[in-house]
Coordinates of C-alpha atoms in Angstrom, one line a residue:
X152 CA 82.5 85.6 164.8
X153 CA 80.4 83.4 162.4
X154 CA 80.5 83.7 159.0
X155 CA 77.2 83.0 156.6
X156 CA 77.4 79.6 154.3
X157 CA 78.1 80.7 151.0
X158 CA 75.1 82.1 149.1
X159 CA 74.9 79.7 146.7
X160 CA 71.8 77.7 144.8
X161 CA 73.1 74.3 146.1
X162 CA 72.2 75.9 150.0
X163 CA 68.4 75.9 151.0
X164 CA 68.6 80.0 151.9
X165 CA 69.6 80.9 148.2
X166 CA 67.7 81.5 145.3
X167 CA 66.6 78.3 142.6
X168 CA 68.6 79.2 140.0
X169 CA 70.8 77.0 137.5
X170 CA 73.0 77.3 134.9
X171 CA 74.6 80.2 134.2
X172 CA 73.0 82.2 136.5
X173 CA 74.0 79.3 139.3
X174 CA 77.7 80.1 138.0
X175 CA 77.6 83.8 138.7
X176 CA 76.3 83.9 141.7
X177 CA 78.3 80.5 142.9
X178 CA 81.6 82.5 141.8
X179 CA 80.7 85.7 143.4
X180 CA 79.8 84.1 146.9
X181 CA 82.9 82.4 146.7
X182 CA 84.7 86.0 146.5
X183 CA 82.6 87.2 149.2
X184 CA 83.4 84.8 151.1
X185 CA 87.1 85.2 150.8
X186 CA 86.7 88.9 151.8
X187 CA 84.6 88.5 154.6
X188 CA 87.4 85.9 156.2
X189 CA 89.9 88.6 155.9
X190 CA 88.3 90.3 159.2
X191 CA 87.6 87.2 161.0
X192 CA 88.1 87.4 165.1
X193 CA 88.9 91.7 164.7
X194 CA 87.8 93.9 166.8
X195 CA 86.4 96.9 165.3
X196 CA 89.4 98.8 166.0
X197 CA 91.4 96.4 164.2
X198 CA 89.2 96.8 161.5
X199 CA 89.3 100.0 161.0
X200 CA 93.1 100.4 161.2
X201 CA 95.4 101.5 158.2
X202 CA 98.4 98.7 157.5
X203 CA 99.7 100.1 154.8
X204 CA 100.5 103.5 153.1
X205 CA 97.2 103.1 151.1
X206 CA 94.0 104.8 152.8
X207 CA 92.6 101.6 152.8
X208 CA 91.2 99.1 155.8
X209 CA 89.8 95.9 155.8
X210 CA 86.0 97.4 156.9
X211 CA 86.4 99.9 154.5
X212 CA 86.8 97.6 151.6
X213 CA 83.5 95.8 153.0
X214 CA 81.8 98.8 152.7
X215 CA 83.3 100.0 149.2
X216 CA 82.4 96.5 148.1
X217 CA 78.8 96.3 149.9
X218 CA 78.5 99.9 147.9
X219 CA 79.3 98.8 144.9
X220 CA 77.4 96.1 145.1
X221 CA 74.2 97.9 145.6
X222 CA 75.0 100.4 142.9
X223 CA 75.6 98.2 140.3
X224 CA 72.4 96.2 140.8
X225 CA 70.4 99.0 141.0
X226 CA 72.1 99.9 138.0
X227 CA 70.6 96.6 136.6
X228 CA 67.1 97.9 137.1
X229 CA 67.3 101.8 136.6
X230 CA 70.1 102.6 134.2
X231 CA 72.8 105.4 134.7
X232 CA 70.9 107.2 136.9
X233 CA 71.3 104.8 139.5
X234 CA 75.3 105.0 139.4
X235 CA 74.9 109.1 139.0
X236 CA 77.2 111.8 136.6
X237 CA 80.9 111.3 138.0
X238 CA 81.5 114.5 135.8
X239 CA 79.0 116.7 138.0
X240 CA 80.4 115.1 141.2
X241 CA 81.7 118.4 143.5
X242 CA 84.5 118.1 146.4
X243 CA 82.1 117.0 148.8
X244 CA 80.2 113.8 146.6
X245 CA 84.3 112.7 146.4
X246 CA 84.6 113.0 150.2
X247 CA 81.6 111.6 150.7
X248 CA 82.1 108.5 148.8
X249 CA 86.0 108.3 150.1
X250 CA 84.3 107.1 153.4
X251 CA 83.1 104.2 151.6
X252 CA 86.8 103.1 152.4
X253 CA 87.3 103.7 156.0
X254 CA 85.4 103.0 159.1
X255 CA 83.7 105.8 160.5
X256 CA 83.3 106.8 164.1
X257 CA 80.4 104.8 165.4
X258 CA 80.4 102.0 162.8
X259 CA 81.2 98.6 164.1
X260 CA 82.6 95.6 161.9
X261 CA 79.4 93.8 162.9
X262 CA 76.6 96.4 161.2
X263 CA 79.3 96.3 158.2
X264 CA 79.4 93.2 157.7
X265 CA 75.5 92.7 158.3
X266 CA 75.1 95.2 155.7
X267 CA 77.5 93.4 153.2
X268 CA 74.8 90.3 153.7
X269 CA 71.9 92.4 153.0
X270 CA 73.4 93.3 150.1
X271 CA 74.6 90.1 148.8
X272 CA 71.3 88.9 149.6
X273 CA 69.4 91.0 147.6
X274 CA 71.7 91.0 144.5
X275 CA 71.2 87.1 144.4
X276 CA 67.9 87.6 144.9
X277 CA 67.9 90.2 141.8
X278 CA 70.0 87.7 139.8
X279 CA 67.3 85.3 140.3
X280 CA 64.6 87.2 139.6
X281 CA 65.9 88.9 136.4
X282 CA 64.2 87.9 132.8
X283 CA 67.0 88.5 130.9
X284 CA 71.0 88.5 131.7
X285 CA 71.0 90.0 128.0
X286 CA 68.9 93.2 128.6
X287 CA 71.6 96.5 128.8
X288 CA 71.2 99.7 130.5
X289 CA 73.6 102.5 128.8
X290 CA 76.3 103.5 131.1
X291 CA 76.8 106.7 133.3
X292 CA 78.4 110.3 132.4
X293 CA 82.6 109.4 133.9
X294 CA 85.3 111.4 133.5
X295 CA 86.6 108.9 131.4
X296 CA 85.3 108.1 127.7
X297 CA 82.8 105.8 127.1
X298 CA 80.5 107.1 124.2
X299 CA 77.4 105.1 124.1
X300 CA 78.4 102.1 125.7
X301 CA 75.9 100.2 127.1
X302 CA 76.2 97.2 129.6
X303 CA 74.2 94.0 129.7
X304 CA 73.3 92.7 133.2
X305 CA 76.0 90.1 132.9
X306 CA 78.1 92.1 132.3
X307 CA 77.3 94.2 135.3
X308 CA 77.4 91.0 137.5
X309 CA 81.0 90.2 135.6
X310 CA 81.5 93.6 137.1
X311 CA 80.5 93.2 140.8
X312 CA 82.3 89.9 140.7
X313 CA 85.9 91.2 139.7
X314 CA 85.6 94.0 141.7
X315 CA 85.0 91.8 144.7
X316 CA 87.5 89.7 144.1
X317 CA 90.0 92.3 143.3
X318 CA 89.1 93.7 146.8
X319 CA 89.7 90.6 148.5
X320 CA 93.2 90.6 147.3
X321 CA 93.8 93.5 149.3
X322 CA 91.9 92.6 152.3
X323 CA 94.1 89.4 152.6
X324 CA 96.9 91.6 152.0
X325 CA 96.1 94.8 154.8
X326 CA 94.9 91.6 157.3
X327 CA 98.7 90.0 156.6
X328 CA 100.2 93.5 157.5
X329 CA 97.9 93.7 160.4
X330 CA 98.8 90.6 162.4
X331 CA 100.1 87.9 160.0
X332 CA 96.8 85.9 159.6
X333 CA 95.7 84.7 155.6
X334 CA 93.0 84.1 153.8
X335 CA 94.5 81.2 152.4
X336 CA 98.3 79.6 152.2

């Protein structure tokens, strides 16, 4: 398996952007990056397997992170309504989204990870394209308080960034478990 260059504005594929805007996305394709090594040479099986008592495998956190990658940039552009009311969320919206963590019968690392690149491309292409980093969107209905909070799109891209890095932590982590092999070290 072959892994994309980095989307970054220094390669020809990536959008012209510079300064900070060249940061963000130069950080966050370095944490992608790091993720998508965790499943390098797995076979699907592999990548759907469990290696620790957490629910979590290494395709699933592709797909939680290609999910929240595509939330929170549509976020960007259409507010709360994009991320939807966490407090109106029934049984089945939770088990729904709880397969954002784990493979599913039929999916293959290959069309998750091919996914995971769509989305990265078109949040750098977003980032590129937005007029303002300042501009906010007020955030969604959660179980947990936030009254009239609103979050600017760097802040949403802060967002996306730690929670793919955060994620990769624990990919290297279930892919050490697994069979031994790091992401780095």
């Amino acid at each position: 398996m072959t892994f994309d260059e980095p989307t970054t504005p220094d390669r020809p594929h990536a959008p012209a952007v510079t300064g900070e805007r060249a940061d963000l996305l130069a950080v966050l394709a370095k944490h992608r990056d790091l993720l998508r090594l965790t499943t390098r040479e797995l076979t699907d099986e592999q990548a759907g397997r469990r290696t620790t008592v957490s629910e979590l495998c290494l395709g699933g956190l592709v797909k939680h992170v290609t999910s929240v990658e595509r939330t929170w940039a549509a976020f960007i552009l259409e507010g709360p309504s994009a991320v939807g009311d966490f407090t109106a969320m029934t049984e089945a919206d939770w088990a729904r989204r709880a397969d954002d963590f784990r493979m599913l019968p039929g999916e293959t690392l290959a069309g998750v990870l091919a996914d995971y690149a769509e989305a990265a491309r078109r949040t750098d292409e977003l980032v590129a394209g937005l007029p303002d980093l300042d501009a906010t969107q007020p955030l969604p209905e959660t179980p947990w308080p936030r009254p009239d909070e609103r979050w600017s799109a760097r802040r949403v891209l802060l967002h996306i960034i730690s929670e793919t890095a955060q994620h990769s932590g624990h990919a290297d982590i279930i892919r050490e478990c697994l069979d031994g092999a790091k992401s780095m070290g």
